[in-house]
Coordinates of C-alpha atoms and ligand atoms in Angstrom, one line a residue:
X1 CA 44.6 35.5 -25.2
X2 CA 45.7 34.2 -21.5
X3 CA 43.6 31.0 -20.7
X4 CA 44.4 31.6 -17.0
X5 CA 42.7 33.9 -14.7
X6 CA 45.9 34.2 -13.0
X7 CA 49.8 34.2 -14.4
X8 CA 51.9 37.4 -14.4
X9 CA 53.7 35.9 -11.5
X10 CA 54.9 32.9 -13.3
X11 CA 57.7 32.9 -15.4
X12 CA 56.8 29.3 -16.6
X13 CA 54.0 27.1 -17.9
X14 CA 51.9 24.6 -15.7
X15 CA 53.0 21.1 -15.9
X16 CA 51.3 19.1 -17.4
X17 CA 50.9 16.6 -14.9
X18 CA 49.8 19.4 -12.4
X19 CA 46.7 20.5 -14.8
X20 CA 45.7 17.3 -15.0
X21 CA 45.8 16.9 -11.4
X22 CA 44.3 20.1 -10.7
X23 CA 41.8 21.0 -13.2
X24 CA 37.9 21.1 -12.0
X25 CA 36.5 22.2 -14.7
X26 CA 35.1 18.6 -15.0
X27 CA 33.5 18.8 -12.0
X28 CA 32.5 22.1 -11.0
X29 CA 30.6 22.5 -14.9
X30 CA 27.8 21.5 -13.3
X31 CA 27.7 25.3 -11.5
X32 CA 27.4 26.9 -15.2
X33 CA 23.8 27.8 -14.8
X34 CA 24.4 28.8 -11.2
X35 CA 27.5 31.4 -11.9
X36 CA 26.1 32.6 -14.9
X37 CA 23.6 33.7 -12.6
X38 CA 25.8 35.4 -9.9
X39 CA 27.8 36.9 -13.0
X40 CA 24.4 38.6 -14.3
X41 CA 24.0 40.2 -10.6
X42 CA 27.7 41.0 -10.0
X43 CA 28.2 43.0 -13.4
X44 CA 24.7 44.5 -12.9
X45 CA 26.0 45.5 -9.3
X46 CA 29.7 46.6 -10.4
X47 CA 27.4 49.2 -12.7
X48 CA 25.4 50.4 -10.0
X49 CA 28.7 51.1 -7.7
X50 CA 30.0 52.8 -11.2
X51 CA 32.9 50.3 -12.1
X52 CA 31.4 49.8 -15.3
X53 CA 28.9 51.9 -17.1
X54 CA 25.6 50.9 -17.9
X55 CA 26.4 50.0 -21.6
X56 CA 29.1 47.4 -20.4
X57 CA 27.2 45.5 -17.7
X58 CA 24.4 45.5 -20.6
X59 CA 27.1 44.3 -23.3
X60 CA 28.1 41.4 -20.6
X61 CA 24.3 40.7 -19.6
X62 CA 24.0 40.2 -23.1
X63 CA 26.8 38.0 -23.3
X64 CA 26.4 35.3 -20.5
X65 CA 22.3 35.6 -21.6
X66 CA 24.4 33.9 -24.9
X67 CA 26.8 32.1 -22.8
X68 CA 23.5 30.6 -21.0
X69 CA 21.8 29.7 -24.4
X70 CA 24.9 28.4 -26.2
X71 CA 25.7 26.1 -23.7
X72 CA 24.6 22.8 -21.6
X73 CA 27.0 21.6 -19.1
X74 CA 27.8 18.3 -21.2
X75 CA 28.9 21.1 -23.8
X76 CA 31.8 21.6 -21.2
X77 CA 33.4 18.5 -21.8
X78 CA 35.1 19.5 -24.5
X79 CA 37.1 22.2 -22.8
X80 CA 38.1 20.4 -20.1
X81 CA 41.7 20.4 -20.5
X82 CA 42.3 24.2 -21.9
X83 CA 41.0 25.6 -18.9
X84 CA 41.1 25.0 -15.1
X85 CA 37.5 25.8 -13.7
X86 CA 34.1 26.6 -14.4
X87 CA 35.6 30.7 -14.0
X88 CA 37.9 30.5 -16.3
X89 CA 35.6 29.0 -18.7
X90 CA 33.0 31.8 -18.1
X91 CA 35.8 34.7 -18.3
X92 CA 37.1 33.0 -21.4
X93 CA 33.9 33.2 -23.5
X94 CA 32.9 36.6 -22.0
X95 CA 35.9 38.0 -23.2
X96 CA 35.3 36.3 -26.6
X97 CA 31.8 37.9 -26.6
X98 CA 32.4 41.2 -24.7
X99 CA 35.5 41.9 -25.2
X100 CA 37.6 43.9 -22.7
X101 CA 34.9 45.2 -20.7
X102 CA 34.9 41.7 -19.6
X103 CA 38.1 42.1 -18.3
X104 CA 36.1 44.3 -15.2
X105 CA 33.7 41.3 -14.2
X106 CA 36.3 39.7 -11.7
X107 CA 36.6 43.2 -9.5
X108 CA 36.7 43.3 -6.0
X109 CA 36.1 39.1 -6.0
X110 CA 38.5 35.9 -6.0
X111 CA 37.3 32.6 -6.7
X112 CA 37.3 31.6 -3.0
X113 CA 34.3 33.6 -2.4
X114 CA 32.4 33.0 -6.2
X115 CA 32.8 29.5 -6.0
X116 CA 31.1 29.0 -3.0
X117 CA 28.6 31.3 -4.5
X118 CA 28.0 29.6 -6.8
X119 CA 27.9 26.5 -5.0
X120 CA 24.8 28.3 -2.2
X121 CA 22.5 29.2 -5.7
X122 CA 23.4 25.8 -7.3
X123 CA 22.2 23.7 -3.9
X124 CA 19.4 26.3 -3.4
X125 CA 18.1 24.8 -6.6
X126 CA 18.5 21.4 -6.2
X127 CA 17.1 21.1 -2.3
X128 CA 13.7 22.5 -3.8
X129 CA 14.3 19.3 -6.7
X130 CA 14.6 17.0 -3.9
X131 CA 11.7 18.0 -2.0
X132 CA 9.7 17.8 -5.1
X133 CA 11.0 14.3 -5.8
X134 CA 10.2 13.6 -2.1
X135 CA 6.8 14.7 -2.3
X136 CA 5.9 12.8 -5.7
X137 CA 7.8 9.8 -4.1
X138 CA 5.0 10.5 -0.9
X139 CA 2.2 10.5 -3.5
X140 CA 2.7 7.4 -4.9
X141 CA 3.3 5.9 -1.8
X142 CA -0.1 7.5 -0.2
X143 CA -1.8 5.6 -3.7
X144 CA -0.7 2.6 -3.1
X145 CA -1.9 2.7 0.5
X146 CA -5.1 4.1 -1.0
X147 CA -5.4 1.4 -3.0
X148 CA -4.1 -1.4 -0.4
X149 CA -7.1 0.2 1.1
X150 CA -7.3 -3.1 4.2
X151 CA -5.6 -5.1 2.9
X152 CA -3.8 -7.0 6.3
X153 CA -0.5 -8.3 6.1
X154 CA 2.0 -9.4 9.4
X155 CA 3.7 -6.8 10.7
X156 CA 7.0 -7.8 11.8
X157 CA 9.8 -7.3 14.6
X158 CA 13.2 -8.8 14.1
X159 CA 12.0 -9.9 11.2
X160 CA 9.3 -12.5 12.5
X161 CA 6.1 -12.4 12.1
X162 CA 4.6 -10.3 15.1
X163 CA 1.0 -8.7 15.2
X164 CA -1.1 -7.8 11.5
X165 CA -1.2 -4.5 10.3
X166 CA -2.4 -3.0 7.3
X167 CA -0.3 -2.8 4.2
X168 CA -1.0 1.2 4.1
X169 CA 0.0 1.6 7.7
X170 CA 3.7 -0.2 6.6
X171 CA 3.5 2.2 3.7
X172 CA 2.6 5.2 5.3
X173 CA 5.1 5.1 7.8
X174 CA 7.6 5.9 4.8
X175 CA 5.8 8.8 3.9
X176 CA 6.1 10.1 7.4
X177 CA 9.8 9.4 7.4
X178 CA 9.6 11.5 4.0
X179 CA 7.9 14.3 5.6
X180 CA 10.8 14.9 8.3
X181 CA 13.3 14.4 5.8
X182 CA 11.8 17.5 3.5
X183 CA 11.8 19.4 6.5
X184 CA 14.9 18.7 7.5
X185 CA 16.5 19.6 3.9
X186 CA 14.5 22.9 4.6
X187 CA 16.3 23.7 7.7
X188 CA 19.3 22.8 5.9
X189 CA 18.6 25.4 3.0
X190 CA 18.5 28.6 5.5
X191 CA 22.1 27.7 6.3
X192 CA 22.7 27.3 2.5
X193 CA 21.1 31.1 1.9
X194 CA 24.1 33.0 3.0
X195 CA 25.4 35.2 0.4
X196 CA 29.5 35.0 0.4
X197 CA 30.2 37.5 -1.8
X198 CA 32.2 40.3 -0.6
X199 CA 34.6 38.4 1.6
X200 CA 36.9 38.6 -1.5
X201 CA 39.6 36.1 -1.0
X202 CA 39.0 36.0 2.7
X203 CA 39.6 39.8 4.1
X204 CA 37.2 41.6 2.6
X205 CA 37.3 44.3 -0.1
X206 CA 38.6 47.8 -0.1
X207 CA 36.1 48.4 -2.9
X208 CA 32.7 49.5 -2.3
X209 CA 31.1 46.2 -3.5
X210 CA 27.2 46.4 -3.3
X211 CA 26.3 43.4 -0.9
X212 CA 23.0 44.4 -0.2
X213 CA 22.0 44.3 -3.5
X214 CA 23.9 41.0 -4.6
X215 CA 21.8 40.1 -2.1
X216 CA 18.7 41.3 -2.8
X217 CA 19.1 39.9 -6.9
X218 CA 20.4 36.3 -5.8
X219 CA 17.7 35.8 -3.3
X220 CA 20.1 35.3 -0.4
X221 CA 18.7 36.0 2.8
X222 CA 21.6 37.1 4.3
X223 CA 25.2 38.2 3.8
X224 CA 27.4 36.7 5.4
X225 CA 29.0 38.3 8.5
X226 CA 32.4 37.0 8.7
X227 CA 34.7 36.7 5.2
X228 CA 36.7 33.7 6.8
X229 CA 33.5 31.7 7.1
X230 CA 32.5 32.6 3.6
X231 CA 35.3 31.9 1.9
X232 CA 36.6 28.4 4.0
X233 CA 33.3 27.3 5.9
X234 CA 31.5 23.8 4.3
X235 CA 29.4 23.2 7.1
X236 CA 26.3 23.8 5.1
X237 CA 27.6 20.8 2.6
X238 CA 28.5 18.9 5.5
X239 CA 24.6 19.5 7.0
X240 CA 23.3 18.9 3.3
X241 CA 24.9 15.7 3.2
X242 CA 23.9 14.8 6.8
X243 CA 20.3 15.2 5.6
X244 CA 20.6 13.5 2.7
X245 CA 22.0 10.6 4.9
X246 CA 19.4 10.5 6.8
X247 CA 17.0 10.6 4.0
X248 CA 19.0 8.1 1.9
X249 CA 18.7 5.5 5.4
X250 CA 15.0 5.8 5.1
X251 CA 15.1 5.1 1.0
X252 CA 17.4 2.2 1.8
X253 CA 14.8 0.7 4.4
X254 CA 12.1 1.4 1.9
X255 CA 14.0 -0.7 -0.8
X256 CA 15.2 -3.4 1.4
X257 CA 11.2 -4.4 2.6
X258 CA 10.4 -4.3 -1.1
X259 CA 13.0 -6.6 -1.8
X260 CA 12.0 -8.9 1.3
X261 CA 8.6 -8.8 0.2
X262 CA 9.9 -9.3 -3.4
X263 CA 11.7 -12.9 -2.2
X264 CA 10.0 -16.3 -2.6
X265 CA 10.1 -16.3 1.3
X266 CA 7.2 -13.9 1.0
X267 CA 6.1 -13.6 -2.4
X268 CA 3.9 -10.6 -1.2
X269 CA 4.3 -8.2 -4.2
X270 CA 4.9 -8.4 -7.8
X271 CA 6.9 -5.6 -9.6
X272 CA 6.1 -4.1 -12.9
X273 CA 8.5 -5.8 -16.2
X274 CA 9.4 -2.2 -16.7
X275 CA 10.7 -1.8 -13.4
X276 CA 12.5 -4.8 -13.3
X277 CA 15.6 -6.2 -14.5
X278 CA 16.6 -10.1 -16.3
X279 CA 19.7 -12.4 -15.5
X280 CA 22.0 -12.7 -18.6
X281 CA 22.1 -16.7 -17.5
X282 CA 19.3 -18.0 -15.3
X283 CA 16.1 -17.6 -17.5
X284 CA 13.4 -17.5 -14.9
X285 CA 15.0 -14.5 -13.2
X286 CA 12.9 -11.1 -12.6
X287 CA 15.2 -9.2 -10.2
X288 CA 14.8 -6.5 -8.2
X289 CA 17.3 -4.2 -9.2
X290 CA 16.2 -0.5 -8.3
X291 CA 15.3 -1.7 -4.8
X292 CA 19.0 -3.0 -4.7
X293 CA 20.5 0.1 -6.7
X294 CA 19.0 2.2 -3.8
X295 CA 20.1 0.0 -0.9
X296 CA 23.6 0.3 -2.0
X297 CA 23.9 4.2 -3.4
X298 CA 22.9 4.7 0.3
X299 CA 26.1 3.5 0.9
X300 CA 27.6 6.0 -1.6
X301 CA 26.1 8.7 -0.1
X302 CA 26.9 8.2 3.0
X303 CA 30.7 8.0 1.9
X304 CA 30.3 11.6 1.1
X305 CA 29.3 12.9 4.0
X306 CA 32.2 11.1 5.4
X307 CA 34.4 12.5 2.8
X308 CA 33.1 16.5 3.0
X309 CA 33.7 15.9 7.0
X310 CA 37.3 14.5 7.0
X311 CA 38.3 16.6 4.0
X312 CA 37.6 19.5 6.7
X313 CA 38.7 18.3 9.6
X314 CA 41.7 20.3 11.0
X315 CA 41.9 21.9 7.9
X316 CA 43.2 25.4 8.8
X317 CA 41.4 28.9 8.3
X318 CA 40.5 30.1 5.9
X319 CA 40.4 28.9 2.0
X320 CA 42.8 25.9 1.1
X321 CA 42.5 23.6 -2.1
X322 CA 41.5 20.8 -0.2
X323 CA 38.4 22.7 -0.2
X324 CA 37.6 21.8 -4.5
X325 CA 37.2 18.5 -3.2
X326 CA 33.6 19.4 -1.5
X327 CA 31.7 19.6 -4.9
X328 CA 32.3 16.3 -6.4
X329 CA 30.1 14.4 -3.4
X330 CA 27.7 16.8 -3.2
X331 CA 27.1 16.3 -7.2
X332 CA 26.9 13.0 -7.2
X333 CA 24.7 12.8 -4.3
X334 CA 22.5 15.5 -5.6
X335 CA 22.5 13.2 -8.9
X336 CA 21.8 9.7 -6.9
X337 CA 19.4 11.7 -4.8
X338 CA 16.9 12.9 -7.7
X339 CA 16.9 9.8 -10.2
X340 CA 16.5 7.5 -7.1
X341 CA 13.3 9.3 -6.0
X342 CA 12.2 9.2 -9.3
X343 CA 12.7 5.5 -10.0
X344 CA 10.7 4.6 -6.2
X345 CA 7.8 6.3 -7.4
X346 CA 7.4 4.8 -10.9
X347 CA 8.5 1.5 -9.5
X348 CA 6.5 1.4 -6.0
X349 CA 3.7 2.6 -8.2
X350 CA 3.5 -0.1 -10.4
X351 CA 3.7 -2.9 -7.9
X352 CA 0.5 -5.1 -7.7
X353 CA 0.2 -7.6 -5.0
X354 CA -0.5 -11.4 -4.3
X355 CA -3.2 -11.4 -1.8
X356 CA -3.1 -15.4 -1.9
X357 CA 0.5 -15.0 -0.4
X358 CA -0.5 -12.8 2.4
X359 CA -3.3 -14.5 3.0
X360 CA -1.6 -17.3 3.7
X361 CA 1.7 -15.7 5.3
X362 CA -1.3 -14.5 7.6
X363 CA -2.4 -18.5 9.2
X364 CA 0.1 -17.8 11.7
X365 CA -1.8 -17.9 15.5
X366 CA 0.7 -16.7 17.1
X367 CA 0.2 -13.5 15.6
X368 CA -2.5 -13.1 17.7
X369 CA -0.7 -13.7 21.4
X370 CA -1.0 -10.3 21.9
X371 CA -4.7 -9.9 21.2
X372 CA -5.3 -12.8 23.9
X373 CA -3.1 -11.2 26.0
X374 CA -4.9 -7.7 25.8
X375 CA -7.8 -9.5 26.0
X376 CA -7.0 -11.2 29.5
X377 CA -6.0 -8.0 30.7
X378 CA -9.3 -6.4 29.7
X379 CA -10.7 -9.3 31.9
X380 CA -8.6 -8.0 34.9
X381 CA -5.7 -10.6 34.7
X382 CA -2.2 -8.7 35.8
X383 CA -0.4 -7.7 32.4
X384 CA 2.9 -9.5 33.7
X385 CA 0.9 -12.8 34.5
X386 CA -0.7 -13.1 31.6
X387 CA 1.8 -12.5 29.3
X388 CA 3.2 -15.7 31.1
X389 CA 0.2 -17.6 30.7
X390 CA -0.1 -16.8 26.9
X391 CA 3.6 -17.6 26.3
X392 CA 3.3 -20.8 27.9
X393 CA -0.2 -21.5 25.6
X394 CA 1.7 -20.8 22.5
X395 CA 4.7 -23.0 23.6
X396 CA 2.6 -25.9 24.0
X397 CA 0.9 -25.2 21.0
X398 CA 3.8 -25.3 19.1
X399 CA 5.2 -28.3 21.1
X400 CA 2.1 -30.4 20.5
X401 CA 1.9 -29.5 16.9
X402 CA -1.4 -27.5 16.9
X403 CA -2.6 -23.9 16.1
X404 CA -3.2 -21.9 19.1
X405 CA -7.0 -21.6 17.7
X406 CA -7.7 -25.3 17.7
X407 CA -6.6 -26.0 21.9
X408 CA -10.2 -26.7 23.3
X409 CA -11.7 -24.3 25.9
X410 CA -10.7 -27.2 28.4
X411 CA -7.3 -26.8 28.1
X412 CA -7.2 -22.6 27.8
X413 CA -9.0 -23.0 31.1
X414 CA -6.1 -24.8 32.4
X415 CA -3.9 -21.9 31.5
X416 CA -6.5 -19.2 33.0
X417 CA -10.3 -19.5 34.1
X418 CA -10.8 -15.9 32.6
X419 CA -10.6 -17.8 29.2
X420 CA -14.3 -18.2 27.9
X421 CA -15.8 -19.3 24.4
X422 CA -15.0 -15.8 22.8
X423 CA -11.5 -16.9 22.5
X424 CA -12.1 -17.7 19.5
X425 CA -13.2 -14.9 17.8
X426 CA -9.2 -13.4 18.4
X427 CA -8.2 -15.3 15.5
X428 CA -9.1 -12.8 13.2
X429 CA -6.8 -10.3 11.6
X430 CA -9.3 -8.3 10.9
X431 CA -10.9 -7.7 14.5
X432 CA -6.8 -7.3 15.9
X433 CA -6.4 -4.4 13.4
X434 CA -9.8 -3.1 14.6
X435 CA -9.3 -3.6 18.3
X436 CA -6.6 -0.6 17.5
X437 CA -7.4 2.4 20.2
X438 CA -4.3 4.2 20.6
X439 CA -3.8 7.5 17.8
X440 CA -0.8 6.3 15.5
X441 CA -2.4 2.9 15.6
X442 CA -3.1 0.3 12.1
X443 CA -7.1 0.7 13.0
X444 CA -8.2 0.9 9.7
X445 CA -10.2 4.2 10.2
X446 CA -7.3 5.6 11.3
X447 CA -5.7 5.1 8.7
X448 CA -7.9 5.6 5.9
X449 CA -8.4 9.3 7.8
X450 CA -4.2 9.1 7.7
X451 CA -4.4 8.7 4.0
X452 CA -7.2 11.4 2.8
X453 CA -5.3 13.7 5.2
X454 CA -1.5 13.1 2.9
X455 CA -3.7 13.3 -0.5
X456 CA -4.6 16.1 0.6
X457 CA -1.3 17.3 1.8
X458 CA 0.4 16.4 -1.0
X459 CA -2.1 18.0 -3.6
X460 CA 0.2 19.7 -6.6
Ligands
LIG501 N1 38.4 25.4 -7.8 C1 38.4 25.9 -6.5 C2 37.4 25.3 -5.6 O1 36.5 24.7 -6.1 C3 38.2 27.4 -6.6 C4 39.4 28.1 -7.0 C5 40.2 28.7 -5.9 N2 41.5 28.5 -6.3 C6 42.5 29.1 -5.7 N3 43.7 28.8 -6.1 N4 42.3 29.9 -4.7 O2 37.4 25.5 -4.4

């Protein structure tokens, strides 16, 4: 039995050296569940147009239903050198199964337009995984805010300490950035649900393949309008990835305050054993390794969305090679994607923190300039004036040594006669998070309302 889907117009054998070099089957495996799928439709649809009868689409039904039960996709490894692709592999056992009727499954269609069939039902899938990932990532984020419930901690800009904030407003702003990111993956999967079958291997077909109802059993929204597009187009990979970017930026930032707050400089949180990770010398060590595993696969990932652009830059119409090399990014990615969401949740989950530490990271007074700045503004003192004012306070503070909250009412007088005793009731963190008016603000009542409105967004 030929192991090729191709060959009467070769007089000679592949090299060697050229199967090795151009087999996929080790990548594209990973579409088995996908194109046993499209195969199920297509021989159900060459029955309906009367290529094959009923009894041989049912015979091949029946045989990729065994196909599908027989085989995971780490089965494949084992036939990764006797045949090229995921296609041939599917063909090759069909034909085992079904015999010669299986021969017919390949009308009116070239791989050009089934792989990237494939490809749309196989992504389809695993954008509604990642958004599930993304929303149990969200839950456990919204539970640790729950439970932060207000605890205060300094929020900072260029990494100084700058104004307090609650811990579950730092927290919640993730599972904002979360939110846009599923939503952008969704606009992303309408471009995705484009059904390419029937562009053959880029003209069309002079046979009268059933599109409409391809469509209708894959769940495609639409067919696609123009075969040179559906055969040679990757700019829904190239969108994918750009999503996932964009998502994997946000899971980077989300990992790299977990490790700041992770550091001795901060010793604000304390991870889970389970979660992290030993040093094979240094005995003391307790590292935070998925936090650091995330901040550099975001790296990775964005790698392939430089890859899946540059690998179709100038490349010409319509269906080249070059193309093969969109899948193995977009697996790898999709892999990255779904066990690092997975890991955040169980690991952010499990944190517990030292409230000692951020107690203390918290005796800072010059956290509080802009409360006294507000505050002299309230009392009708121009903004830029007083900003002046307080940044000359908290100079001489520093330069003399003493907290902000222990110059006497004397000296703030110097700086402004607006100062009065209640001065020193600014030094609180709690009244600056409370003295919050504007919406999106760290008031705690916001937030707490910002949190009972996620749980209940997020509800399963
Ligand atoms: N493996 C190819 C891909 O992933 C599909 C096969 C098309 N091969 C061909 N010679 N036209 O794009």
């Amino acid at each position: 039995m030929a192991q090729k889907l191709w060959g009467g117009r070769f007089k000679k054998e592949m090299h060697p050296a050229l199967k090795c070099f151009s087999y996929s089957l080790a990548t594209d495996k990973e579409l088995l569940a996908a194109e046993l799928q499209v195969n199920e439709a297509y021989a159900r649809m060459l029955a309906k147009i009367g290529i094959l009868k009923r009894e041989e689409a049912q015979k091949l039904v029946q045989a990729l239903h065994q196909i599908k039960a027989q085989f995971r996709v780490c089965d494949l490894a084992a036939y990764e050198d006797k045949y090229e692709d995921i296609h041939t592999f599917i063909q090759m056992e069909l034909e085992k199964r079904a015999g010669s009727v299986a021969k017919k499954i390949h009308t009116g269609r070239s791989r050009n337009d089934l792989v990237v069939t494939s490809t749309r039902v196989y992504l389809r899938e695993k954008i509604k995984e990642i958004q599930g990932g993304l929303r149990e990532l969200q839950r456990a984020l919204v539970t640790v805010s729950g439970k932060a419930g207000e605890l205060i901690v300094p929020g900072m800009t260029h990494l100084r300490k700058a104004q307090p904030i609650l811990l579950a407003h730092h927290l919640l702003a993730y599972v904002e950035m979360l939110e846009e990111d599923k939503a952008r993956l969704q606009d992303a999967a309408k471009r995705v649900n484009v059904l390419p079958l029937g562009a053959a291997a880029l003209a069309g077909s002079a046979l009268p393949l059933d599109q409409k109802f391809l469509q209708k059993a894959l769940g495609f929204s639409s067919v696609a309008t123009n075969s040179l597009v559906a055969v040679s187009d990757r700019g829904f990979l190239a969108e994918f990835l750009s999503v996932l970017s964009i998502l994997w930026m946000h899971l980077s930032r989300l990992a790299e305050d977990f490790i700041l707050w992770n550091s001795e400089a901060f010793g604000y949180v304390e991870l889970d054993d389970a979660f992290a990770t030993g040093s094979s010398l240094m005995p003391q060590k307790k590292n935070p390794d998925v936090f650091e595993l995330v901040r550099g696969r975001a790296g990775v990932v964005f790698g392939h969305l430089q890859a899946i652009l540059t690998v179709q830059k100038g490349l010409p119409l319509s269906y080249n090679r070059d193309l093969q090399e969109d899948k193995p990014g977009v697996f790898d990615a999709v892999k990255k994607t779904e066990t690092a969401l997975e890991l955040l949740a169980l690991t952010v989950g499990s944190v517990s923190w030292h409230k000692k530490a951020i107690a203390r990271s918290l005796e800072e007074d010059s956290l509080f300039a802009t409360d006294i700045l507000e505050y002299l503004v309230q009392k009708k003192v121009a903004f830029a004036e007083a900003h002046q004012l307080v940044g000359k306070a908290v100079r001489c503070a520093a330069e003399s040594g003493t907290r902000l909250r222990q110059l006497s009412l004397t000296e703030w007088k110097k700086f402004s006669p607006k100062f009065s005793a209640d001065i020193y009731d600014l030094f609180d963190p709690k009244d600056s998070v409370r003295g919050k008016k504007t919406i999106g603000s760290t008031h705690p009542l916001r937030v707490k309302k910002e949190i009972a409105t996620w749980e209940k967004a997020l509800e399963a």
